[in-house]
C-alpha cells in the first residue's frame, strides 16, 4: 500500500491552524468499521512518536489540538493552533496490510 | 518501558548487519506487545522491517524476507535483527520499537535509533 502525503513542506504561523493530507493506494477501512491509519511526529533529533491511531484516536499525552479524520483512502491530520513545539516531520502510516508502510513525511516549520 | 539499540555502526558490503535491542521496564516474555524493527535510509521515508511476538512468531517485510531474521532472547530481555548480504541501500538509522498488533495496530515506544553505515 502506497501512502502519499501533501504538502511535503508546511510553513506555519504559531497560533494558526495546520492540516496535512494522507492518501492511500488502497482502502484502509477494515470489516470492523475502523480505518487503519496512524500518525507519527519526529521532532528534530528525536525518534518518531505516536500521535494518532485508528485515524482519530489520540495517543496518551497528546494535546487535544491534534485531531485526525478520514475514511477509505483519504485522511487528514489537523493542528487547531500550532505551537513552536509542534515542529518536525509528520508521517502517516497504514498498519492494516503487510508490510506496514509510511508516507514520505511532511516537514512542519515555523514561518 | 525503554528500548536501546546496540551494534556496529559500520558494516562491510556483503556482510551481515546484526543489531540488538535491550528492553527495560517490562518483560518481553510476559508482554502483550510485539517487538519490531523499522529503519530510515538517509533522505527517505521510514520502512518497517520486521517484528516478532513474545512467543516467537515473526512477520517480515516481503522485500527483505530472504535476508532478514528477527529473534528474541527472553532470558536477556532482548530481541535482535540480522540482515545478510548488505549493500549501501541498507544504510540508515535503525529503530527498535514495541508494536501493538491487535485491533489497535500501531508502533508504540521507539528506541533512540542507531545509525548503521554500509561501506568498505
Coordinates of C-alpha atoms in Angstrom, one line a residue:
Chain A
X1 CA 0.0 0.0 0.0
X2 CA 1.5 3.3 -1.1
X3 CA 0.9 6.3 1.3
X4 CA 1.2 9.7 -0.3
X5 CA 1.3 12.9 1.9
X6 CA 0.8 16.5 1.0
X7 CA 2.2 19.0 1.3
X8 CA 5.8 17.8 1.8
X9 CA 6.7 21.1 3.4
X10 CA 4.4 23.3 5.6
X11 CA 5.5 26.7 7.0
X12 CA 3.1 27.6 9.8
X13 CA 2.4 30.6 12.0
X14 CA 2.1 30.0 15.7
X15 CA -1.5 30.1 16.8
X16 CA -2.8 29.4 13.3
X17 CA -4.3 26.0 12.2
X18 CA -2.4 23.5 10.0
X19 CA -3.6 20.5 8.0
X20 CA -1.7 17.5 6.5
X21 CA -3.3 15.2 3.9
X22 CA -2.5 11.5 3.5
X23 CA -3.9 9.3 0.7
X24 CA -3.5 5.6 0.5
X25 CA -3.5 3.5 -2.7
X26 CA -6.0 1.0 -1.2
X27 CA -8.9 1.4 1.2
X28 CA -7.8 1.2 4.8
X29 CA -11.3 0.5 6.1
X30 CA -11.5 -2.8 7.7
X31 CA -14.5 -5.0 8.2
X32 CA -14.7 -4.0 11.9
X33 CA -15.5 -0.4 10.8
X34 CA -12.2 1.0 11.7
X35 CA -9.9 2.9 9.3
X36 CA -6.3 1.8 10.0
X37 CA -4.2 4.9 9.8
X38 CA -1.7 6.2 12.3
X39 CA 0.2 9.5 12.6
X40 CA 3.7 10.0 14.0
X41 CA 5.7 13.1 14.7
X42 CA 9.5 13.0 14.6
X43 CA 10.8 16.1 16.3
X44 CA 14.3 17.3 15.4
X45 CA 16.9 15.0 16.8
X46 CA 14.4 12.6 18.2
X47 CA 12.8 9.2 17.4
X48 CA 9.2 9.2 16.0
X49 CA 6.4 9.3 18.5
X50 CA 2.8 8.1 18.1
X51 CA 0.3 10.9 17.8
X52 CA -2.9 9.3 16.4
X53 CA -4.0 5.7 15.9
X54 CA -7.0 4.3 14.1
X55 CA -7.5 7.5 12.2
X56 CA -8.8 9.7 15.1
X57 CA -7.6 8.3 18.5
X58 CA -5.0 10.5 20.2
X59 CA -2.2 8.6 21.9
X60 CA -1.6 9.1 25.6
X61 CA -0.4 12.5 26.5
X62 CA -1.1 14.0 23.0
X63 CA -2.6 17.5 23.3
X64 CA -6.2 17.9 22.1
X65 CA -5.1 20.5 19.5
X66 CA -4.2 17.4 17.4
X67 CA -7.0 15.6 15.6
X68 CA -7.3 13.0 12.9
X69 CA -10.1 12.3 10.4
X70 CA -10.8 10.5 7.2
X71 CA -12.1 7.2 5.8
X72 CA -11.3 4.8 3.0
X73 CA -8.3 6.3 1.2
X74 CA -8.2 9.9 2.3
X75 CA -7.1 11.0 5.7
X76 CA -6.2 14.3 7.4
X77 CA -4.2 15.4 10.5
X78 CA -5.1 18.8 11.8
X79 CA -3.5 21.0 14.4
X80 CA -6.0 23.6 15.6
X81 CA -3.4 26.1 16.8
X82 CA 0.2 25.4 16.0
X83 CA 2.7 25.8 18.8
X84 CA 6.5 26.1 18.4
X85 CA 7.0 22.6 19.9
X86 CA 5.0 21.1 17.0
X87 CA 7.8 21.5 14.5
X88 CA 9.2 18.3 13.0
X89 CA 8.3 15.8 10.4
X90 CA 4.9 14.2 10.4
X91 CA 4.3 10.7 8.9
X92 CA 1.1 8.8 8.2
X93 CA 1.3 5.0 8.3
X94 CA -1.0 2.2 7.4
X95 CA -0.9 -0.8 9.8
X96 CA -3.7 -2.8 8.0
X97 CA -1.9 -4.6 5.2
X98 CA 1.6 -6.2 5.4
X99 CA 4.1 -4.6 5.1
X100 CA 3.1 -1.6 7.2
X101 CA 4.0 1.4 5.1
X102 CA 4.7 5.1 5.7
X103 CA 4.1 8.3 3.9
X104 CA 7.0 10.4 2.7
X105 CA 6.7 12.8 5.6
X106 CA 5.6 16.4 5.9
X107 CA 8.1 18.9 7.4
X108 CA 6.4 21.5 9.5
X109 CA 8.4 24.5 10.4
X110 CA 7.6 27.9 11.9
X111 CA 7.5 30.8 9.5
Chain B
X1 CA 9.4 0.9 29.2
X2 CA 12.7 1.8 27.4
X3 CA 14.4 0.3 24.4
X4 CA 18.1 0.7 23.5
X5 CA 19.6 -0.4 20.2
X6 CA 23.2 -1.6 20.1
X7 CA 25.6 -3.0 17.4
X8 CA 28.3 -1.9 15.0
X9 CA 27.9 1.4 13.3
X10 CA 29.8 0.3 10.2
X11 CA 29.3 -2.9 8.2
X12 CA 31.2 -4.1 5.2
X13 CA 29.2 -4.7 1.9
X14 CA 28.0 -8.3 1.6
X15 CA 28.5 -8.9 5.3
X16 CA 25.7 -9.4 7.9
X17 CA 24.2 -6.5 9.9
X18 CA 23.5 -7.5 13.5
X19 CA 21.6 -5.4 16.0
X20 CA 20.3 -6.0 19.4
X21 CA 17.5 -4.2 21.3
X22 CA 17.6 -4.3 25.1
X23 CA 14.3 -3.8 26.8
X24 CA 14.0 -2.4 30.3
X25 CA 10.9 -1.6 32.3
X26 CA 8.9 -4.6 31.1
X27 CA 9.5 -8.3 30.5
X28 CA 9.4 -9.5 26.9
X29 CA 8.2 -12.9 27.8
X30 CA 5.1 -11.7 29.7
X31 CA 4.2 -8.8 27.5
X32 CA 1.3 -8.5 25.0
X33 CA 3.5 -6.2 22.9
X34 CA 5.2 -7.3 19.7
X35 CA 8.8 -6.3 19.2
X36 CA 9.8 -4.7 15.9
X37 CA 12.4 -3.0 13.7
X38 CA 11.9 0.0 11.5
X39 CA 14.6 1.8 9.6
X40 CA 15.1 5.2 7.8
X41 CA 17.6 5.4 5.0
X42 CA 19.0 8.9 4.6
X43 CA 16.6 11.3 2.9
X44 CA 13.9 8.5 2.6
X45 CA 10.7 7.5 4.3
X46 CA 10.5 5.2 7.3
X47 CA 10.4 1.5 6.3
X48 CA 9.0 -1.3 8.6
X49 CA 11.5 -4.2 8.5
X50 CA 10.2 -7.0 10.7
X51 CA 8.6 -8.0 14.0
X52 CA 8.5 -10.8 16.5
X53 CA 6.0 -11.8 19.1
X54 CA 6.9 -12.8 22.6
X55 CA 6.1 -16.4 21.5
X56 CA 8.5 -16.2 18.6
X57 CA 6.1 -15.6 15.7
X58 CA 7.7 -13.5 13.1
X59 CA 6.5 -11.0 10.5
X60 CA 8.8 -9.7 7.8
X61 CA 8.7 -7.1 5.1
X62 CA 8.4 -9.2 1.9
X63 CA 11.1 -7.0 0.3
X64 CA 13.6 -8.3 2.9
X65 CA 12.3 -11.8 3.7
X66 CA 15.2 -13.6 2.0
X67 CA 17.8 -11.7 4.1
X68 CA 16.2 -11.0 7.5
X69 CA 16.0 -12.8 10.8
X70 CA 14.4 -11.3 13.9
X71 CA 14.8 -13.3 17.1
X72 CA 14.1 -12.9 20.8
X73 CA 16.1 -13.9 23.9
X74 CA 13.7 -13.8 26.8
X75 CA 16.5 -14.7 29.3
X76 CA 18.3 -11.5 28.4
X77 CA 15.1 -9.4 27.7
X78 CA 16.5 -8.6 24.3
X79 CA 15.4 -9.1 20.7
X80 CA 17.7 -9.0 17.6
X81 CA 17.9 -8.2 13.9
X82 CA 20.1 -9.9 11.4
X83 CA 20.3 -8.7 7.8
X84 CA 22.5 -10.6 5.5
X85 CA 24.3 -9.6 2.3
X86 CA 24.0 -5.9 3.0
X87 CA 24.6 -3.2 0.4
X88 CA 24.8 0.6 0.6
X89 CA 21.0 0.6 0.3
X90 CA 20.8 -0.8 3.8
X91 CA 22.5 2.3 5.3
X92 CA 20.3 4.2 7.6
X93 CA 19.0 4.7 11.2
X94 CA 17.6 1.5 12.6
X95 CA 14.9 1.8 15.4
X96 CA 13.7 -1.0 17.6
X97 CA 10.2 -0.5 18.9
X98 CA 7.2 -2.0 20.6
X99 CA 4.1 -2.7 18.4
X100 CA 0.5 -3.4 19.1
X101 CA -1.0 -5.9 16.7
X102 CA -4.5 -6.4 17.9
X103 CA -7.4 -4.3 16.9
X104 CA -5.3 -1.2 17.6
X105 CA -2.3 -1.6 15.3
X106 CA 0.4 0.9 15.9
X107 CA 4.1 1.4 16.8
X108 CA 4.2 2.5 20.4
X109 CA 7.5 3.1 22.0
X110 CA 10.6 3.7 19.9
X111 CA 14.3 3.3 20.8
X112 CA 16.6 6.3 20.2
X113 CA 17.9 4.7 16.9
X114 CA 21.3 3.6 15.8
X115 CA 23.0 4.7 12.6
X116 CA 24.4 1.9 10.5
X117 CA 26.6 2.7 7.5
X118 CA 27.4 0.0 4.9
X119 CA 30.7 0.9 3.4
X120 CA 34.1 -0.6 2.8

